[in-house]
Amino acid sequence: MTLEVGSGLTIGLILGTVIVVAAMLIWVERRLLSFWQERLGPNRVGPFGLLQVVADMIKIFTKEDWVPPFADRFSFVLAPAIIMTVILLSFAVIPFGPNVGVVESNIGVLFILAMASLGAYSVMLGGLSSDNKYALLGSLRAAAQMVSYEVFMGISLLGVVALSGSFNLRTIVEAQEGMWFFIPQFIGFVIFLIAGVAESHRLPFDIPEAEQEICAGYHTEYSGMKFGMFFVGEYLGLVLVSSLITVLFFGGWMGPSFLPPIVWFALKSGVFIAFFILLRAAIPRPRYDQLMSYGWLFLLPLSLINLLVTGAIILST
Amino acid sequence: MFKLVKDTLISQVVTLWGVFKKIFVKADTVEYPDQQPYMFPRWRGRIILSRDPDGEERCVACNLCAVACPVDCIALQKGEMEDGRWYPEFFRINFSRCIMCGFCEEACPTNAIQLTPDFEMAEYVRQDMVWEKEDLLIDGCGKYHDYNFYRVAGKQIAGKDKGEALNEAKPVDVRSLMP
Amino acid sequence: MITLFYLAGAIAVISTAAVIVQTNIVHALLYLILSLLAVAVVFYVLGAPFAAALEAIVYAGAILVLFLFVIMMLNLGQHTRDQERSWLSARMFVAPGIMSALLLGQFLNVMSQIDQDMTITRVGVMEVSALLFGPYVLAVELASILLLAGLVSAYHLAKK
């Protein structure tokens, strides 16, 4: 049976792979981080500690799933479901290979931006419904951060869209046949990288959940599987941003033909996932006002100039 | 502008490269249960009660260790043998309180209580953390091999009168007029 | 496709009604987001995917996030809920009800006069942009000048 876009087998495979990869990232991140910090990391459970994921899952599934009596129950339960749904939906428009994907959408880029902006609700509702100081602080920070960085994320993508002339991610990949877009759109790539880290609130931009300052931020009151959904949602976001960078700037599935296209896609995304983990290992967290002023005073003008120059070059040729 | 780029971009890239290089450095981790670490002889770990070279208990139940203990985890009761030796009737250390500070060892006049380099003392039941004299007492001298309190102290016991200890002069006869 | 349209429309109407009668303001906002997303689906079904995406990004994704942001700052509790409940008496609904019934009658009257064959023409991104930068370029330029003014003033405020 061959894979084709939108068949049940493809959808099932993509969904399963994405969730398993996100769960495995818990182990990958701990292992890689420890190598960069001259430690060994979890290596006890199973070969190379691979079964640590299983142990973590057993732990998180059997933990008490507690809803605080002072919380707004409806929003409290809704919040972790939103982030999982939104990020898994975003994977629908990503072309994983020449004929692998869930849907063909002419507004793929816009769809992903829309889903990313809806993801902010998960964080905000989680913090607001917890009725907890730390959670409220975390979601306040998250709201401002995500709304701000969505702007640069969108504008930095417009250069790619202008070059390929389409919002369809598959067309964007096919337009990179001659040259991957990170060469003409290097500034856009850097801005998208930074904004992507901020969107998925990974370190160094994990200000909404900064452990040292505000406990765990918006998911302070969460436990059990609801916390697990936030946790896996963060890793799903990491996978999403990595595969988006691959699709938009690094030619998606393209590569020399000694490996199948899907392997190229996985390799490129894997490199970016490792890079995000390296960011976590290396770079300290900025202060909140530094983050905001960096975004609005530096990244926004830069992305606008990038768009302007790109448009001028396209028009002149 | 150049300073901004230097601060925000170049220094970050330098940091990233510096951390990335660490992946080729051997890890510092000691894989503990498989690979036992070297414990220094004066490490302050599990507390023991030692015996003197003759095989008698060194502890004379003076209670100095219990007084010195900052967390009050030592409890003991004095008893006396027929030959005049003092000994603890019970000697109890609550290791769930003990902070391994070593003050008891410093305070002990007879080198009876000593700290050893053993630290693997975890228990499942909290009550098992309370060690009695049978658990604490070992069949050796610990760190001081030839020290015997009653042989150097002036205390009179059966078979050793006053003045018969090592380096001890005969007691002065206060009723005599001789120099 | 047309059932999807009616379903999304019904969700939009019901959730908008729920926004009005809901006393918990966070829940009311959630219903408002739901209503906007339903409208986005309506746009998509009617052949305007670009408008649908913008609806989701701009309204549901940005503006209502700021609404929620403000509500988080206000520290609303049980007393606002009670206040809201005291305002939502049946008497309050009489005048708006009559007016919206009149408007609905007018709307139905107008709707009944146009032809029933609703042919869906899909309007893609290209067509929208061609229109925006063709006949309506003046409006776009005016809007961009307004945005530029906003941008400059925001930059100025942030610089302080």
XYZ file of C-alpha atoms in Angstrom:
656
model
C 0.000 0.000 0.000
C 1.495 3.282 -1.018
C 1.270 6.423 1.015
C -0.755 9.282 -0.363
C -1.906 12.606 0.966
C -4.951 12.371 3.170
C -5.370 8.574 3.277
C -6.308 7.076 6.607
C -3.038 5.181 6.857
C -1.004 8.339 6.317
C -2.965 10.304 8.868
C -2.633 7.542 11.435
C 1.088 7.153 10.785
C 1.726 10.891 11.023
C -0.295 11.266 14.216
C 1.374 8.258 15.831
C 4.871 9.282 14.767
C 4.454 12.847 15.926
C 3.185 11.873 19.368
C 5.807 9.150 19.840
C 8.570 11.534 18.745
C 7.297 14.177 21.149
C 7.285 11.664 24.000
C 10.757 10.415 23.075
C 11.996 13.985 23.112
C 11.624 13.981 26.882
C 14.398 11.404 26.979
C 16.382 12.916 24.102
C 16.368 16.324 25.714
C 17.529 15.049 29.086
C 20.267 12.962 27.497
C 21.530 15.714 25.174
C 21.379 18.371 27.866
C 23.431 16.209 30.160
C 26.057 15.611 27.478
C 26.406 19.339 27.046
C 26.705 19.743 30.778
C 29.309 16.957 31.072
C 26.896 14.569 32.747
C 25.429 11.258 31.636
C 21.693 11.778 32.049
C 19.106 9.029 32.492
C 20.795 5.804 31.425
C 19.437 3.241 33.872
C 16.046 2.145 32.549
C 16.520 -0.078 29.536
C 19.247 0.266 26.895
C 20.731 3.797 27.053
C 17.857 4.713 29.358
C 15.408 4.505 26.456
C 12.655 3.060 28.616
C 12.806 6.147 30.807
C 10.001 7.472 28.612
C 7.854 4.488 29.520
C 8.635 4.946 33.189
C 7.763 8.630 32.974
C 4.527 7.800 31.223
C 3.521 5.227 33.821
C 4.257 7.781 36.483
C 2.269 10.555 34.896
C -0.709 8.359 34.012
C -1.050 6.969 37.512
C -0.619 10.254 39.334
C -3.620 11.772 40.988
C -5.401 14.077 38.591
C -6.325 16.833 40.952
C -8.446 19.890 40.229
C -8.071 22.530 42.915
C -11.402 23.375 44.573
C -10.821 27.100 44.048
C -10.180 26.720 40.322
C -12.632 27.508 37.571
C -13.200 23.886 36.653
C -14.440 24.358 33.098
C -11.520 26.468 31.895
C -9.067 24.467 33.990
C -9.923 21.231 32.184
C -10.223 22.922 28.815
C -6.787 24.560 28.820
C -4.506 21.524 28.379
C -6.847 20.082 25.760
C -6.543 23.244 23.690
C -2.769 23.139 23.385
C -2.689 19.480 22.304
C -5.505 19.955 19.801
C -4.116 23.130 18.325
C -0.607 21.807 17.831
C -1.729 18.465 16.456
C -4.012 20.319 14.032
C -1.045 22.399 12.888
C 0.707 19.233 11.762
C -2.136 18.678 9.305
C -0.793 21.124 6.723
C 2.881 20.169 6.939
C 4.189 18.224 3.935
C 6.423 15.489 5.329
C 7.364 14.085 1.936
C 6.521 14.311 -1.781
C 3.245 12.477 -1.176
C 3.022 12.370 2.594
C 0.766 14.790 4.412
C -2.691 15.123 5.871
C -4.313 17.845 3.772
C -3.388 20.035 0.857
C -4.243 23.543 1.912
C -3.783 26.736 -0.057
C -3.654 28.705 3.184
C -1.235 26.401 5.002
C 1.008 29.136 6.383
C -1.974 31.180 7.546
C -3.502 28.084 9.113
C -0.386 27.470 11.155
C -0.271 31.100 12.260
C -3.931 30.908 13.273
C -3.329 27.749 15.274
C -0.285 29.272 16.935
C -2.318 32.282 18.002
C -5.091 30.053 19.355
C -2.434 28.210 21.349
C -2.073 31.337 23.479
C -5.506 30.636 24.949
C -4.368 27.376 26.443
C -1.671 29.113 28.437
C -3.860 32.049 29.413
C -6.867 30.015 30.458
C -4.661 27.605 32.355
C -3.162 30.427 34.348
C -6.343 32.400 34.797
C -8.494 29.483 35.924
C -5.917 28.211 38.415
C -6.586 31.188 40.685
C -2.982 31.258 41.783
C -0.546 34.141 41.844
C 2.258 32.368 40.068
C -0.067 30.964 37.448
C -1.595 34.361 36.814
C 1.827 35.975 36.491
C 2.873 33.229 34.120
C -0.136 33.622 31.910
C 0.172 37.410 31.902
C 3.706 37.027 30.668
C 2.700 34.350 28.195
C -0.103 36.457 26.735
C 2.088 39.458 26.052
C 4.966 37.344 24.806
C 2.952 35.189 22.448
C 0.930 38.031 20.960
C 4.104 40.051 20.373
C 6.166 37.302 18.842
C 3.333 36.139 16.601
C 3.706 39.452 14.782
C 7.351 38.935 13.881
C 6.726 35.274 13.166
C 4.125 36.218 10.584
C 6.151 39.012 9.025
C 9.328 36.945 8.843
C 7.408 34.288 6.904
C 6.141 36.765 4.351
C 9.518 36.901 2.628
C 9.304 33.161 1.943
C 5.722 33.545 0.816
C 6.695 36.343 -1.539
C 9.565 34.320 -3.014
C 7.467 31.225 -3.632
C 4.264 33.081 -4.430
C 2.049 30.792 -2.392
C 0.715 30.111 1.093
C 0.725 26.413 0.316
C 3.545 24.708 2.198
C 3.967 22.046 -0.488
C 4.383 24.706 -3.162
C 6.868 26.488 -0.906
C 8.959 23.324 -0.651
C 8.797 22.763 -4.397
C 9.862 26.367 -5.006
C 13.127 25.623 -3.159
C 14.269 23.222 -5.883
C 17.204 25.415 -6.953
C 18.127 27.137 -3.722
C 16.937 26.647 -0.169
C 15.282 29.749 1.144
C 17.583 30.246 4.084
C 20.151 31.775 1.749
C 18.019 34.587 0.312
C 15.926 34.825 3.479
C 18.632 34.486 6.095
C 17.320 37.343 8.243
C 13.801 35.955 7.977
C 15.148 32.573 9.046
C 16.874 33.992 12.118
C 13.777 35.972 13.129
C 11.556 32.962 12.610
C 13.911 30.859 14.700
C 13.792 33.325 17.584
C 10.056 33.842 17.302
C 9.526 30.083 17.109
C 11.400 29.582 20.361
C 9.323 32.306 21.964
C 6.072 30.907 20.582
C 6.659 27.438 21.969
C 7.995 29.077 25.145
C 11.122 27.021 25.229
C 14.254 28.147 26.980
C 15.743 30.760 26.762
C 12.322 32.365 26.277
C 10.441 30.271 28.833
C 9.544 33.346 30.822
C 5.884 32.228 31.254
C 7.046 29.136 33.142
C 10.332 30.319 34.593
C 10.880 27.853 37.416
C 13.269 29.991 39.375
C 10.975 32.999 39.479
C 7.367 31.834 39.405
C 7.350 28.088 40.241
C 6.124 26.633 36.985
C 4.142 29.593 35.750
C 0.793 28.846 34.235
C 0.831 25.117 35.018
C 1.682 25.488 38.682
C -1.634 23.982 39.789
C -1.707 21.186 37.236
C -0.902 17.591 38.019
C -1.215 14.157 36.503
C -2.245 13.790 32.916
C -3.316 17.419 32.543
C 0.207 18.492 33.381
C 1.413 15.761 31.046
C -0.566 17.291 28.210
C 1.079 20.663 28.789
C 4.431 18.918 28.937
C 3.965 16.881 25.767
C 2.352 19.909 24.146
C 5.569 21.819 24.660
C 7.558 19.082 22.950
C 4.971 18.850 20.177
C 5.469 22.578 19.685
C 9.214 21.971 19.471
C 8.697 19.325 16.776
C 6.287 21.634 14.965
C 8.660 24.589 14.922
C 11.561 22.390 13.795
C 9.597 20.865 10.952
C 8.280 24.302 9.973
C 11.821 25.649 9.738
C 12.732 22.635 7.630
C 9.774 23.168 5.330
C 10.044 26.918 4.987
C 13.785 27.514 4.870
C 15.639 24.237 4.342
C 13.902 22.627 1.416
C 11.632 20.238 3.296
C 12.145 16.695 2.061
C 14.684 17.615 -0.624
C 18.173 16.204 -0.560
C 20.541 13.879 -2.439
C 18.674 10.804 -3.602
C 20.646 8.148 -1.696
C 18.190 8.558 1.158
C 14.390 8.590 0.831
C 12.792 12.048 1.095
C 11.057 11.377 4.407
C 14.415 10.507 5.974
C 15.849 13.795 4.777
C 12.913 15.564 6.349
C 13.404 13.737 9.641
C 17.154 14.412 9.610
C 16.755 18.135 9.022
C 14.059 18.456 11.665
C 16.195 16.423 14.051
C 19.087 18.832 13.605
C 16.830 21.728 14.546
C 15.385 19.901 17.527
C 18.946 19.309 18.725
C 19.696 22.956 18.105
C 16.765 24.020 20.271
C 18.009 21.758 23.040
C 21.455 23.327 22.646
C 19.836 26.734 23.029
C 18.365 25.526 26.285
C 21.728 24.274 27.473
C 23.692 27.363 26.525
C 21.726 30.566 26.791
C 20.396 32.124 29.990
C 16.887 33.472 30.224
C 16.481 37.186 29.468
C 14.499 39.460 31.713
C 10.879 40.049 30.750
C 11.283 43.681 29.679
C 14.423 42.750 27.757
C 12.433 40.157 25.857
C 9.684 42.591 24.957
C 11.919 45.498 23.991
C 14.177 43.182 22.015
C 11.145 42.018 20.085
C 9.446 45.311 19.427
C 12.475 47.555 19.012
C 14.827 45.233 17.157
C 13.067 42.259 15.591
C 10.006 44.099 14.290
C 11.929 46.784 12.344
C 14.375 44.148 11.147
C 11.620 41.902 9.845
C 9.895 44.837 8.147
C 13.142 45.872 6.467
C 13.694 42.277 5.411
C 10.243 42.177 3.837
C 10.813 45.509 2.121
C 14.162 44.465 0.641
C 12.762 41.115 -0.464
C 9.844 42.805 -2.185
C 12.134 45.291 -3.893
C 14.432 42.565 -5.180
C 11.517 40.480 -6.445
C 10.079 43.475 -8.238
C 13.379 44.473 -9.816
C 14.110 41.023 -11.266
C 24.338 49.201 16.112
C 27.509 47.156 15.998
C 27.442 46.814 19.774
C 23.842 45.611 19.652
C 24.673 42.967 17.063
C 27.728 41.966 19.041
C 25.772 41.648 22.266
C 22.691 39.959 20.914
C 24.019 37.778 18.155
C 27.748 37.207 18.165
C 28.125 36.585 21.883
C 25.223 34.154 21.778
C 26.764 32.259 18.871
C 30.081 32.089 20.710
C 28.284 30.720 23.765
C 26.432 28.158 21.673
C 29.658 26.940 20.083
C 31.378 26.765 23.467
C 28.615 24.636 24.912
C 28.322 22.509 21.784
C 31.991 21.528 22.070
C 31.256 19.970 25.440
C 29.574 17.040 23.717
C 33.071 15.677 22.992
C 34.162 15.995 26.612
C 34.002 12.931 28.824
C 31.278 13.137 31.461
C 32.277 13.757 35.057
C 29.565 11.494 36.431
C 30.566 8.639 38.752
C 28.066 5.857 38.141
C 27.623 5.227 41.793
C 26.157 1.799 42.532
C 28.305 0.161 39.862
C 31.348 2.247 40.522
C 32.014 2.827 44.204
C 33.565 6.179 44.984
C 36.748 6.378 47.071
C 35.741 7.426 50.567
C 38.322 9.301 52.586
C 39.172 7.701 55.957
C 38.097 10.764 57.885
C 34.755 11.008 56.075
C 31.999 11.575 58.622
C 29.470 8.824 58.018
C 27.810 6.103 60.048
C 28.593 6.276 63.793
C 30.063 3.264 65.589
C 31.065 2.408 69.146
C 34.521 0.845 69.331
C 36.199 -1.498 71.790
C 39.617 -1.156 73.347
C 42.465 -3.535 72.448
C 41.412 -5.882 75.256
C 37.975 -6.295 73.748
C 36.129 -4.268 76.380
C 33.739 -1.471 75.543
C 35.460 1.882 75.400
C 32.366 3.904 76.229
C 32.282 5.047 79.840
C 28.794 6.599 79.641
C 30.065 10.083 80.439
C 27.198 11.648 78.373
C 29.548 14.175 76.760
C 28.529 13.061 73.300
C 24.843 13.440 74.142
C 25.520 16.940 75.408
C 27.608 17.919 72.418
C 25.056 16.605 69.924
C 23.352 19.644 68.346
C 20.275 17.704 67.320
C 19.953 15.580 70.478
C 19.971 12.309 68.643
C 22.073 10.369 71.189
C 20.520 8.818 74.294
C 22.301 6.644 76.830
C 22.126 5.456 80.434
C 25.061 4.895 82.759
C 25.641 1.521 84.342
C 28.496 0.246 86.571
C 30.191 -3.142 86.599
C 31.378 -4.881 89.779
C 35.006 -4.070 88.972
C 34.214 -0.327 88.942
C 34.099 0.178 85.186
C 31.331 2.398 83.843
C 29.426 1.310 80.756
C 26.244 2.408 78.947
C 23.240 0.272 79.827
C 21.694 1.348 76.572
C 23.100 3.528 73.875
C 20.746 4.743 71.206
C 21.368 6.918 68.155
C 18.474 8.173 66.091
C 19.982 8.336 62.622
C 16.952 10.019 61.170
C 17.992 13.054 63.206
C 21.746 12.692 63.061
C 23.436 15.275 60.856
C 26.883 13.592 60.842
C 28.549 16.672 62.291
C 31.128 14.677 64.221
C 30.825 16.712 67.440
C 30.258 13.499 69.431
C 33.557 12.151 68.192
C 35.286 15.393 69.166
C 33.706 15.330 72.595
C 34.418 11.678 73.424
C 37.218 11.404 76.035
C 37.765 7.691 75.404
C 37.687 7.561 71.558
C 34.721 5.230 71.874
C 32.337 6.944 69.484
C 33.740 7.290 65.971
C 32.428 8.227 62.533
C 33.149 5.894 59.634
C 33.149 6.419 55.841
C 29.929 4.427 55.380
C 26.976 6.439 54.140
C 24.563 3.849 52.733
C 22.060 3.894 55.567
C 18.668 4.277 53.860
C 15.741 2.376 55.362
C 12.160 1.835 54.311
C 10.756 2.056 57.842
C 11.581 5.138 59.824
C 11.788 3.168 63.059
C 14.692 1.210 61.611
C 16.750 4.368 61.636
C 17.065 4.140 65.419
C 20.183 2.088 66.191
C 20.695 0.391 69.536
C 23.986 -0.479 71.227
C 24.090 -3.956 69.641
C 23.905 -2.344 66.222
C 26.479 0.324 66.976
C 29.123 -1.698 68.792
C 31.881 -3.169 66.624
C 34.502 -5.768 67.480
C 37.505 -3.547 66.806
C 39.320 -0.417 67.845
C 38.263 1.776 64.927
C 40.741 4.494 64.088
C 42.810 4.287 67.304
C 44.412 0.890 67.630
C 46.294 0.990 70.932
C 44.304 3.364 73.043
C 42.892 1.933 76.249
C 41.211 4.429 78.520
C 41.447 2.515 81.789
C 45.148 1.816 81.229
C 46.006 5.549 81.020
C 43.369 7.055 83.298
C 43.659 7.369 87.041
C 40.305 5.728 87.669
C 40.530 2.847 90.088
C 39.116 -0.471 88.948
C 39.519 -4.045 90.060
C 43.054 -5.211 89.239
C 44.406 -1.683 88.823
C 44.817 0.519 91.774
C 45.440 4.251 91.792
C 48.850 5.191 90.415
C 49.262 1.973 88.442
C 48.310 3.414 85.127
C 50.790 4.172 82.348
C 52.886 7.310 82.945
C 51.188 7.829 86.251
C 53.042 8.643 89.450
C 52.049 7.002 92.704
C 49.486 9.057 94.565
C 50.919 11.466 97.084
C 50.499 10.275 100.660
C 49.207 13.454 102.284
C 49.811 12.164 105.773
C 53.522 11.627 105.226
C 56.008 14.392 105.957
C 58.595 13.042 103.515
C 59.238 15.169 100.424
C -20.906 21.562 2.428
C -24.128 23.480 2.971
C -24.924 21.489 6.124
C -21.505 22.520 7.428
C -22.491 26.104 6.742
C -25.747 25.806 8.670
C -24.017 23.971 11.519
C -21.330 26.630 11.849
C -23.947 29.383 11.566
C -26.034 27.809 14.314
C -22.969 27.533 16.540
C -22.149 31.159 15.874
C -25.675 32.324 16.758
C -25.983 30.169 19.867
C -22.548 31.076 21.211
C -23.181 34.755 20.586
C -26.386 34.495 22.573
C -24.426 32.733 25.291
C -21.953 35.628 25.373
C -24.820 37.928 26.329
C -26.434 35.803 29.012
C -23.245 34.372 30.527
C -22.430 35.928 33.885
C -18.905 34.601 34.250
C -16.927 36.958 32.069
C -14.184 34.488 31.202
C -16.745 31.983 30.015
C -18.451 34.745 28.047
C -15.151 35.473 26.316
C -14.680 31.800 25.538
C -18.092 31.820 23.864
C -17.076 34.903 21.913
C -13.960 33.126 20.661
C -16.103 30.150 19.701
C -18.468 32.452 17.851
C -15.603 34.047 15.906
C -14.169 30.654 15.008
C -17.611 29.565 13.802
C -17.771 32.671 11.638
C -14.356 31.737 10.273
C -15.729 28.325 9.321
C -18.680 30.055 7.652
C -16.257 32.163 5.626
C -14.317 29.067 4.633
C -17.423 27.206 3.563
C -18.608 30.162 1.524
C -15.346 30.113 -0.411
C -13.201 32.704 1.329
C -10.339 30.782 2.956
C -8.180 33.904 3.233
C -10.856 35.775 5.155
C -11.376 32.702 7.350
C -7.677 32.509 8.212
C -7.493 36.231 8.927
C -10.586 36.005 11.111
C -8.924 33.289 13.159
C -5.544 35.050 13.332
C -6.610 38.626 13.911
C -9.868 38.380 15.840
C -9.711 35.074 17.670
C -5.932 35.022 17.921
C -4.893 38.560 18.726
C -7.735 40.862 19.717
C -9.479 38.503 22.081
C -6.153 37.535 23.639
C -5.846 41.190 24.581
C -9.419 41.144 25.948
C -8.510 38.184 28.104
C -5.287 39.958 29.083
C -7.241 42.937 30.356
C -9.670 40.712 32.231
C -6.759 39.018 33.965
C -5.583 42.429 35.147
C -8.996 43.413 36.500
C -9.225 40.713 39.172
C -12.931 40.002 38.731
C -14.553 37.728 41.252
C -17.862 36.640 42.645
C -19.157 40.180 43.178
C -18.957 41.057 39.474
C -20.804 37.838 38.718
C -23.594 38.837 41.123
C -23.704 42.317 39.654
C -23.977 40.863 36.172
C -26.758 38.553 37.283
C -28.722 41.446 38.792
C -28.461 43.328 35.504
C -29.628 40.385 33.435
C -33.293 40.594 34.403
C -36.020 39.696 31.918
C -37.153 43.318 31.755
C -33.804 44.343 30.338
C -34.360 42.191 27.254
C -37.649 43.742 26.135
C -36.431 46.783 24.208
C -33.382 45.127 22.555
C -35.560 42.097 21.791
C -38.166 44.179 19.964
C -35.509 46.062 18.022
C -33.623 42.948 16.939
C -36.908 41.251 15.998
C -37.658 44.211 13.714
C -34.172 43.959 12.237
C -34.557 40.196 11.751
C -37.871 40.726 9.937
C -36.279 43.255 7.659
C -33.335 40.955 7.037
C -35.575 37.993 6.209
C -37.585 40.200 3.865
C -34.454 41.223 2.002
C -33.130 37.659 1.937
C -36.357 36.304 0.473
C -36.092 38.630 -2.506
C -32.662 37.515 -3.760
C -32.303 34.419 -5.932
C -32.009 31.153 -4.132
C -29.265 29.525 -6.226
C -26.244 30.260 -4.130
C -23.211 29.437 -6.248
C -20.012 29.356 -4.264
C -17.081 31.012 -5.978
C -13.853 30.354 -4.192
C -11.855 33.507 -3.640
C -8.214 32.666 -3.068
C -5.397 34.761 -1.715
C -4.368 35.881 -5.200
C -7.807 37.276 -6.045
C -8.039 39.145 -2.737
C -4.601 40.679 -3.204
C -5.328 41.616 -6.820
C -8.427 43.462 -5.624
C -6.664 45.077 -2.681
C -3.801 46.416 -4.750
C -5.934 47.115 -7.811
C -9.181 49.043 -7.383
C -8.912 49.519 -3.638
C -5.272 50.553 -3.441
C -6.174 53.981 -2.070
C -8.006 52.489 0.926
C -5.087 50.134 1.560
C -2.639 53.019 1.454
C -4.776 55.061 3.851
C -4.988 52.125 6.232
C -1.242 51.610 6.014
C -0.612 55.277 6.820
C -2.833 54.868 9.870
C -0.903 51.739 10.871
C 2.398 53.520 10.324
C 1.284 56.317 12.616
C 0.319 53.711 15.192
C 3.661 51.972 14.755
C 5.652 55.164 15.184
C 3.727 56.183 18.281
C 4.049 52.698 19.758
C 7.788 52.858 19.111
C 7.901 56.217 20.821
C 5.955 54.973 23.824
C 8.097 51.868 24.121
C 11.260 53.944 23.894
C 10.301 55.968 26.983
